[in-house]
XYZ file of C-alpha atoms in Angstrom:
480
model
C 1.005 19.058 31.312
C -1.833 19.229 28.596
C -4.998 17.783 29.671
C -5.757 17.066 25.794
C -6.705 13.887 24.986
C -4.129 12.430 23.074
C -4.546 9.667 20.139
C -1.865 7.674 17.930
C -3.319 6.285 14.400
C -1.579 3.138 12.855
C -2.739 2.754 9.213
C -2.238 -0.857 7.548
C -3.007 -1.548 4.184
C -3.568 0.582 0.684
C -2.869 3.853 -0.541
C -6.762 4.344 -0.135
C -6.963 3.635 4.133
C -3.562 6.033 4.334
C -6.113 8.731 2.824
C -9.040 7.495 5.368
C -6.579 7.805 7.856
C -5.407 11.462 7.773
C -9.427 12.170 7.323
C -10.016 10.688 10.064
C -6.894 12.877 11.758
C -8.921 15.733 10.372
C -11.904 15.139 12.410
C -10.110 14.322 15.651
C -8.176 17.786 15.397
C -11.423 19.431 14.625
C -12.657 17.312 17.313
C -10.098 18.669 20.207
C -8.017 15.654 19.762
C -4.066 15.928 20.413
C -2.487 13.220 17.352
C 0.737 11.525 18.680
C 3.255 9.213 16.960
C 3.143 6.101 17.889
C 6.574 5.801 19.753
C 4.453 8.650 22.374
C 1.945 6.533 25.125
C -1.647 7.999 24.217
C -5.171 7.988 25.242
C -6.413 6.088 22.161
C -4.666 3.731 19.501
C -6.784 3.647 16.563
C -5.796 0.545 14.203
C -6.557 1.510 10.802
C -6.705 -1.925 9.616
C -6.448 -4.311 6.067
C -9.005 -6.877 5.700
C -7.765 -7.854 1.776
C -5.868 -11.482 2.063
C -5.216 -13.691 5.038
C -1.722 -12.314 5.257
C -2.894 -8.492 5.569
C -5.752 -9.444 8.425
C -3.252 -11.229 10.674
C -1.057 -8.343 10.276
C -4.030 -6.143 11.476
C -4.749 -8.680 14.240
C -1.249 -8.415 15.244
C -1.001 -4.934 15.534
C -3.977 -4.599 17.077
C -2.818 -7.138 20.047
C 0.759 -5.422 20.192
C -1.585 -2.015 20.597
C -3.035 -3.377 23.628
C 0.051 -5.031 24.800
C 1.194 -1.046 25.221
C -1.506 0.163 27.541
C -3.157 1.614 25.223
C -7.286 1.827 24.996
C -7.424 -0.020 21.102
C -9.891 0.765 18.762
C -10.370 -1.118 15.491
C -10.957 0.578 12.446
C -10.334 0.339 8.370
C -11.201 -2.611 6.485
C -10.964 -5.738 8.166
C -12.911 -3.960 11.106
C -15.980 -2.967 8.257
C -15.650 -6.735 7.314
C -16.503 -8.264 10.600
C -17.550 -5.666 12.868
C -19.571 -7.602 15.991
C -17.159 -11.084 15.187
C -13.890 -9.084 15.461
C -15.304 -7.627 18.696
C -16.196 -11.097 20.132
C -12.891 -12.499 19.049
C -10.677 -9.708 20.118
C -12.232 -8.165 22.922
C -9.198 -6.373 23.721
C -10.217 -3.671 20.738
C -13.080 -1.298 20.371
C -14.696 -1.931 17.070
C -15.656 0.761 14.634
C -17.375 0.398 11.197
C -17.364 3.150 8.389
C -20.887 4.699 9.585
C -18.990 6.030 13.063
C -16.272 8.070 11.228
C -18.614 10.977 10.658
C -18.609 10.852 14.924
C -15.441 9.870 15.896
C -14.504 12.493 18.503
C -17.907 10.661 20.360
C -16.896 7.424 19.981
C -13.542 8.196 21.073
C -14.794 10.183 23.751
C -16.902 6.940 24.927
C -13.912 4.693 24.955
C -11.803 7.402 27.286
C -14.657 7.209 29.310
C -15.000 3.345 29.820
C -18.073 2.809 27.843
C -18.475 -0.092 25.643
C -18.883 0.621 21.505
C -21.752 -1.199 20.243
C -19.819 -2.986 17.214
C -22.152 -3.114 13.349
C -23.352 -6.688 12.596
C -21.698 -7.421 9.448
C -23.964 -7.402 6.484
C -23.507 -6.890 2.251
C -22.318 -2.806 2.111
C -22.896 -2.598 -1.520
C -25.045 0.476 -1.327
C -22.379 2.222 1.430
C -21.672 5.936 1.162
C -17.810 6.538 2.147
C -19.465 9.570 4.104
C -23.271 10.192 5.352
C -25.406 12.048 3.310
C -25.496 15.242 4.831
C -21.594 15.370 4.528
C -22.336 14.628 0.887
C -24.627 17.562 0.065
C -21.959 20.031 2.277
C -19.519 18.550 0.111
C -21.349 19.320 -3.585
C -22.058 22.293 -1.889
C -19.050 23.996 -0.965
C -17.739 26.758 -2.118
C -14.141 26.824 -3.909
C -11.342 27.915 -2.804
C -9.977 26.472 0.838
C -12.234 26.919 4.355
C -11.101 27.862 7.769
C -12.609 25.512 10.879
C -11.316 27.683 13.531
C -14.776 28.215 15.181
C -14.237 23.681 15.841
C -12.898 23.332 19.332
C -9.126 22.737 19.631
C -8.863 23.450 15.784
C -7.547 27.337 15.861
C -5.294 28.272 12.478
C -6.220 24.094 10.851
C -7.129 24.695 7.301
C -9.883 22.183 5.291
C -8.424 21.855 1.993
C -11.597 20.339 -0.229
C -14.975 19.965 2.245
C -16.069 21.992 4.906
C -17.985 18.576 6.070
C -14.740 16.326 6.027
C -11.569 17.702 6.840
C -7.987 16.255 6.385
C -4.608 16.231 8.008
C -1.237 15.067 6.409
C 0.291 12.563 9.237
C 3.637 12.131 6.517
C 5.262 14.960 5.342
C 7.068 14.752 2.017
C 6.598 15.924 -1.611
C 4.202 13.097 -3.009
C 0.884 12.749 -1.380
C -2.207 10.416 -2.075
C -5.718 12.072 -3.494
C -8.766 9.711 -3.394
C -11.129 10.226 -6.403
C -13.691 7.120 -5.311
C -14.735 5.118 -2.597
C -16.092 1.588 -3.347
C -16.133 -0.349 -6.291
C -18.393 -1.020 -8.992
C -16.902 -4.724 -10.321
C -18.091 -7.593 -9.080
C -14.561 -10.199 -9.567
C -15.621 -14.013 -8.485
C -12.174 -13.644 -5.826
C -12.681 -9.884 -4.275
C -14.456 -9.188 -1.314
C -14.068 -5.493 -1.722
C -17.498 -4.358 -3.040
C -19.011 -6.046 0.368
C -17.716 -3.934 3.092
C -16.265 -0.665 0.719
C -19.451 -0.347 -0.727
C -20.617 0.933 -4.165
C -18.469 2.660 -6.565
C -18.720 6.820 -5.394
C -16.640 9.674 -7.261
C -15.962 12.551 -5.908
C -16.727 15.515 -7.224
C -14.369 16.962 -9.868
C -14.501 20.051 -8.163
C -13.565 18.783 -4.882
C -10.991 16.935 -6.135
C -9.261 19.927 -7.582
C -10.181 22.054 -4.722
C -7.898 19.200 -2.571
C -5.042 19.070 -4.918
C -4.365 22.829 -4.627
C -4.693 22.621 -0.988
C -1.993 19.833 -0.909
C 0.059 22.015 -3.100
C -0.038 24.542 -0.694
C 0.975 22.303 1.764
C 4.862 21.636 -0.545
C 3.179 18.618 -2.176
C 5.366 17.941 -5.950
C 3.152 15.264 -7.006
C -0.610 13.917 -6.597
C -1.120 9.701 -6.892
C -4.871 9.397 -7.592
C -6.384 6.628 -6.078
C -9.131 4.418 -5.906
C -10.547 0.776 -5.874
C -11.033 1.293 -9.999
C -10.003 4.727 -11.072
C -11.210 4.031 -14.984
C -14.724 3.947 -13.598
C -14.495 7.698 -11.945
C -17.462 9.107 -13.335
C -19.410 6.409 -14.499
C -21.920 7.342 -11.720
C -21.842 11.066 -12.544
C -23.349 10.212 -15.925
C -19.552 11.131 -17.782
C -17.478 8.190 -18.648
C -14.863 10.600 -19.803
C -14.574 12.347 -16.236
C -10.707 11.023 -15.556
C -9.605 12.515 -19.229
C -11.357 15.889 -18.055
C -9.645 16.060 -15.046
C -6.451 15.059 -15.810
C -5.334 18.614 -17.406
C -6.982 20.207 -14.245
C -5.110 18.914 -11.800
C -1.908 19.101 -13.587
C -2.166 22.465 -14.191
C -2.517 23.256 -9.848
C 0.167 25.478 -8.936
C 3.288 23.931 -7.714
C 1.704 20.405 -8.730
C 4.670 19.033 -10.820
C 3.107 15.582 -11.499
C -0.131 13.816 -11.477
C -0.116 10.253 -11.580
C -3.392 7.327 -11.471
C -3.017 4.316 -9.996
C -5.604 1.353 -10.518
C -6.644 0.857 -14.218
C -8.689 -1.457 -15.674
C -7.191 -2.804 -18.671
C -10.838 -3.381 -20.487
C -11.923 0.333 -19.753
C -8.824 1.988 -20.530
C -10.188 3.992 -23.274
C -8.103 5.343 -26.619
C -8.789 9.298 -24.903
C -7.796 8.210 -21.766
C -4.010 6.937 -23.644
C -3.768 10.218 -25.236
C -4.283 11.745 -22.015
C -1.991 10.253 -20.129
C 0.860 9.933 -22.413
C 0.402 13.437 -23.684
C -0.458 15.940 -21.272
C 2.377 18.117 -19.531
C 2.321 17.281 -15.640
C 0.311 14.129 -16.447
C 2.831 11.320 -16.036
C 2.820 8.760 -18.305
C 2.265 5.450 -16.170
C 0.086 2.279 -16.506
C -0.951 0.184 -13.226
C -3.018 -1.902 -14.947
C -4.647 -4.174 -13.648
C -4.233 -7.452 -15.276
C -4.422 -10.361 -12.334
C -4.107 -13.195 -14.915
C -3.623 -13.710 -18.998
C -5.576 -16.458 -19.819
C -8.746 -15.587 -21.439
C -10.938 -18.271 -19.984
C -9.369 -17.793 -16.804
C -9.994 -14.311 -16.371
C -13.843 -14.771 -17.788
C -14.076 -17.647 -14.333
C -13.008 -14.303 -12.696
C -15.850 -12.350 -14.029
C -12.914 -9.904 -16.033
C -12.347 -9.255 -19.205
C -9.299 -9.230 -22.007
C -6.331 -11.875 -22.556
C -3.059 -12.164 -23.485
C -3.339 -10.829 -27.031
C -5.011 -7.881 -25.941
C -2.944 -6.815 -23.146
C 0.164 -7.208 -25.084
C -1.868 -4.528 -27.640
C -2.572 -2.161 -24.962
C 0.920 -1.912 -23.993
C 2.231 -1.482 -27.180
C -0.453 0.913 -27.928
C 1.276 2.963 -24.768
C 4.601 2.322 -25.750
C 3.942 3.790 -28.997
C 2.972 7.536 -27.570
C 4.819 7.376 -24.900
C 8.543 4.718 -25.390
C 9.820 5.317 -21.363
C 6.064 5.297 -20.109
C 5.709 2.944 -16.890
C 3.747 0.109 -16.432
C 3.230 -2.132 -13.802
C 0.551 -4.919 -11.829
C -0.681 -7.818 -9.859
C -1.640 -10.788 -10.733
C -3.179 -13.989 -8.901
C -1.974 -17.708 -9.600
C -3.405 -20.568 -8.438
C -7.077 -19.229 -9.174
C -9.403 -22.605 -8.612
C -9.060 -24.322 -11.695
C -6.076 -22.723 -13.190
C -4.703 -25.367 -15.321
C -0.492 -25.761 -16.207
C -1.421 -24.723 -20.140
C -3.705 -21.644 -18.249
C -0.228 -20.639 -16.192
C 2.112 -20.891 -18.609
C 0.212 -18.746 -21.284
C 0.444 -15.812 -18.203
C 4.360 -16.999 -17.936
C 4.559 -16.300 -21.177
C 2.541 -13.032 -21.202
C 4.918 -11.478 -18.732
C 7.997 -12.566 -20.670
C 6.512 -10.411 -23.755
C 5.316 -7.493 -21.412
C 8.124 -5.757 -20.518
C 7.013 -4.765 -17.321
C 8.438 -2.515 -14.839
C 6.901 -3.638 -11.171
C 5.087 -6.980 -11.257
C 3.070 -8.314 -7.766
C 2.191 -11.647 -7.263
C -0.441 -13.058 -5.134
C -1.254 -16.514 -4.151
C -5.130 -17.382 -4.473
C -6.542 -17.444 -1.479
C -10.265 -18.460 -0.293
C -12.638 -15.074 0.553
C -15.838 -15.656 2.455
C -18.258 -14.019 0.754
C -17.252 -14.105 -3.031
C -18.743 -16.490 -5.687
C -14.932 -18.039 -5.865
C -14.655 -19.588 -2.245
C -17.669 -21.701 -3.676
C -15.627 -22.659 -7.103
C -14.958 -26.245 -7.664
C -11.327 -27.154 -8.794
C -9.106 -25.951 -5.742
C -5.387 -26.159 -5.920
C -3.691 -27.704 -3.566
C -1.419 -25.785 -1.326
C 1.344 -27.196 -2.417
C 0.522 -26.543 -6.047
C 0.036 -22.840 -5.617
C 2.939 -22.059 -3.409
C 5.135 -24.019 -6.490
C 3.529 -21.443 -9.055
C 4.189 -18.903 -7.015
C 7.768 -19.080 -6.003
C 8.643 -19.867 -9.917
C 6.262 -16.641 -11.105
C 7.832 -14.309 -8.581
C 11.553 -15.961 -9.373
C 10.984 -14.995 -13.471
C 9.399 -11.079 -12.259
C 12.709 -10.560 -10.573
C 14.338 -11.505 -13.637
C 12.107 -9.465 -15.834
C 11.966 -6.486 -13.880
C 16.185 -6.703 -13.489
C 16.217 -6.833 -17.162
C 13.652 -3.885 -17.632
C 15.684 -1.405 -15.489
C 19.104 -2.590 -17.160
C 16.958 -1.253 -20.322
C 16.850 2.278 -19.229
C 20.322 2.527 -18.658
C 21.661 5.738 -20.902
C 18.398 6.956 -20.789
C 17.352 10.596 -19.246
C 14.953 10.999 -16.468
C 13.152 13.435 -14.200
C 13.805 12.365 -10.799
C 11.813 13.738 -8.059
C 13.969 14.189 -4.709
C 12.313 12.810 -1.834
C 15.331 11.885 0.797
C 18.718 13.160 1.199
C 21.422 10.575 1.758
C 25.141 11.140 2.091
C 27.606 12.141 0.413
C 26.022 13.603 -2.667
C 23.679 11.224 -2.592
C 19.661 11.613 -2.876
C 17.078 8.979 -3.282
C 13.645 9.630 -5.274
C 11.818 8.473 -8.185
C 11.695 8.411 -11.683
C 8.593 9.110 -13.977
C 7.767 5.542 -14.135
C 8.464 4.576 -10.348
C 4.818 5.113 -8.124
C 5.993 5.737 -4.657
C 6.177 2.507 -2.450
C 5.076 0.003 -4.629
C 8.072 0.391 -7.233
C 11.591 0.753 -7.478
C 13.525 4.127 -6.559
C 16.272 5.719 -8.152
C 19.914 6.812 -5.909
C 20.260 10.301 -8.037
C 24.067 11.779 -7.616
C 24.157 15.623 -7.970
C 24.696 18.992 -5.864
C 23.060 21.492 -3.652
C 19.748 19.291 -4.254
C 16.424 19.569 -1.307
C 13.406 17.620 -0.740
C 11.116 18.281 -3.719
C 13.285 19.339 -6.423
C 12.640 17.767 -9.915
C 15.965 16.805 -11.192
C 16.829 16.402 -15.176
C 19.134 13.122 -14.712
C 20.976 10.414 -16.491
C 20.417 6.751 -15.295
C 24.148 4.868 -15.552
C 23.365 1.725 -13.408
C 20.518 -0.460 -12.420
C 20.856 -2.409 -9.464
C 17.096 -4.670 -9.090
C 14.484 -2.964 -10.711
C 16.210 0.252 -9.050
C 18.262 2.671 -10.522
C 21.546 4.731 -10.079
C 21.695 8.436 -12.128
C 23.644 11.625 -12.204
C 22.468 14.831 -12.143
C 22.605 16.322 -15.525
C 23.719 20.054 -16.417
C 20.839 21.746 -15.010
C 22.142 22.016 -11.428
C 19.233 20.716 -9.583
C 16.329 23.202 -11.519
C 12.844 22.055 -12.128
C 12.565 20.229 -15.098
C 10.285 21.791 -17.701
C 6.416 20.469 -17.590
């Protein structure tokens, strides 16, 4: 029996804590930790948790009760812990609380709660100036060398590979041919209803270097296709002095070995720039798909939220997109029931998404945030009100996006495989589906595997899903 101390991680939330979550994984296995799934009893549960909306914290809460519930020794981490830090501690005291500043020791802090002693949980306070790692991990990171680095001097980490920082490792905890590549931390907007910028801190790119250096690593590793992420990814760069960083690095990245496709989520419609189009609609590797950003249509309404653009403009963007690239994706989220949102105000974004042709569409119900200018806004919904818009919006994006994927029907498609089903049967994603968040295509064909990019016809839609058959190519790569 191993006398390795043994910890499961649970990650809630974005794209962006999935990536915290397997550098956090990093450190433990540098740190002589054993990782477990979660179905396995361990030493530790660490709650990676989502402090966004309501919804997503008593989701975390839950999970971090049902943790405990186990046997387990809980610690809190993520988001929601960042957000409250000594308050979550006093209301849950059946979690260890951790804040961002204890990642860079987590192996001690883990070893403290094995050992009985209590974590001193971070008073809560404005983290608008917060580095996503200390400083000194910072300079190792600008300062390493290219090319991957081997940890095997760390204890317990014999043959583990770093695949962008000597500083801050990471380990995949899902296996698969898509993976998720952080280019920021933080954010450097300041919206009246997001509490973000408080507890993720300042907007912080990454080095272009690094980021590349990680992409070929994950390539190694049987990884198809990078999804960039980040609280704002238009803004990588803005703090390296180059507001044209993303269109640089693009090409880069697509051109890894063994990368097949590059995709960005998060854009801000206001700063998506006429380079940054061309890029992304005509660059081999570099798929051509638009989360944008959007949260409302109304002008005035989006100027209460401290953003920028309307209706008129948006519908230009897209069709500025649609233009270079016909098939390109698009989707977003937007947020009804915004204090003050009047009927004229929700029916101008009604109509908006009518004209928009959208492929995914989210819809959030405005909630109050401590701690942004909005929770102090005059003109609050009622309930009642909000829930109405809200069931109608999300009745007409079903619609919309139903009609959208009847609208590629007869067209051709790369599909990348990422499950086998039965019966000739695989499941993956076309160029304009983001893993998770969109729909996924059922892809008939032969002799297909995990990874393959398949050249494919789509002949049904079935939601915003879709059905296709292989095309002649017998399951080959398509062409980048």
């Amino acid at each position: 029996m191993s006398s390795r101390r043994t910890v499961s991680l649970v990650t809630l939330g974005c794209a962006r804590n999935e990536v915290d979550s397997e550098e956090l994984a990093g450190r433990l296995s540098a740190g002589g930790w054993d990782l477990v799934d979660g179905d396995t009893e361990a030493d530790v549960t660490i709650v990676n948790t989502c402090g966004f909306i309501d919804a997503a914290k008593q989701d975390s809460i839950e999970t971090l009760l049902g943790a405990a519930e186990n046997g387990s020794r809980v610690v809190a981490a993520g988001c929601m812990a960042e957000r409250y830090g000594s308050e979550l501690a006093e209301a849950l005291p059946e979690a260890q609380v951790l804040g961002f500043d204890d990642y860079a020791a987590i192996t001690d802090r883990l070893d403290d709660v094995v050992a009985g002693r209590s974590l001193v949980p971070h008073d809560p306070r404005d983290r608008r100036t917060l580095l996503p790692i200390s400083p000194a991990e910072r300079d190792a990171s600008q300062a390493h060398v290219p090319g991957h680095a081997s940890f095997a001097d760390a204890p317990g980490a014999e043959g583990t590979e770093l695949p962008y920082r000597a500083a801050v490792p990471r380990r995949r905890l899902t296996g698969g041919p898509v993976a998720n590549l952080k280019i920021a931390s933080g954010c450097d907007r300041r919206c009246t209803f997001c509490a973000i910028p408080t507890f993720r801190g300042a907007y912080i790119s990454r080095n272009p270097d690094d980021v590349v250096h990680e992409a070929e690593w994950l390539a190694s590793e049987g990884v198809r296709e990078v999804f960039l992420v980040s609280e704002n990814s238009t803004s990588y760069g803005k703090d390296l002095g180059d507001v044209r960083a993303l269109e640089k690095l693009l090409p880069r990245l697509a051109a890894v070995e063994g990368l097949e496709r590059v995709r960005v989520s998060y854009l801000q419609p206001a700063e998506v720039r006429p380079g940054l189009v061309d890029v992304l609609t005509g660059t081999p590797g570099v798929v051509p798909y638009f989360d944008l950003s959007f949260q409302h249509a109304n002008g005035a309404l989006l100027r209460r939220m401290r953003r920028f653009g309307d209706r008129e403009r948006f519908l230009e963007l897209l069709d500025t997109v649609r233009k270079r690239a016909p098939e390109a994706g698009a989707r977003s989220n937007f947020i009804v029931g915004f204090p003050g949102e009047t009927e004229a105000e929700f029916e101008d974004l009604v109509s908006f998404l009518s004209e928009a042709r959208l492929d995914a569409i989210g819809v959030f119900g405005y909630s109050d945030e401590e701690g942004t200018e909005a929770f102090d806004h005059e003109g609050k919904l009622p309930d009642e009100v909000v829930a109405e818009r809200v069931e109608r919006l999300n009745r007409l994006s079903e619609e919309l996006m139903t009609q959208r994927a009847e609208e590629r029907v007869g067209s051709e498609v790369t599909v990348l495989v990422e499950s086998v089903l039965e019966d000739g049967a695989y499941e993956g994603r076309a160029e304009h589906q983001a893993p998770e968040v969109d729909g996924s295509t059922i892809l008939y064909g032969e002799d297909l595997a995990v990874g393959d990019l398949v050249r494919a016809t789509i002949i049904q839609s079935a939601g915003a899903d879709l059905i296709a058959e292989q095309d002649d190519t017998h399951g080959e790569a398509a062409d980048r």
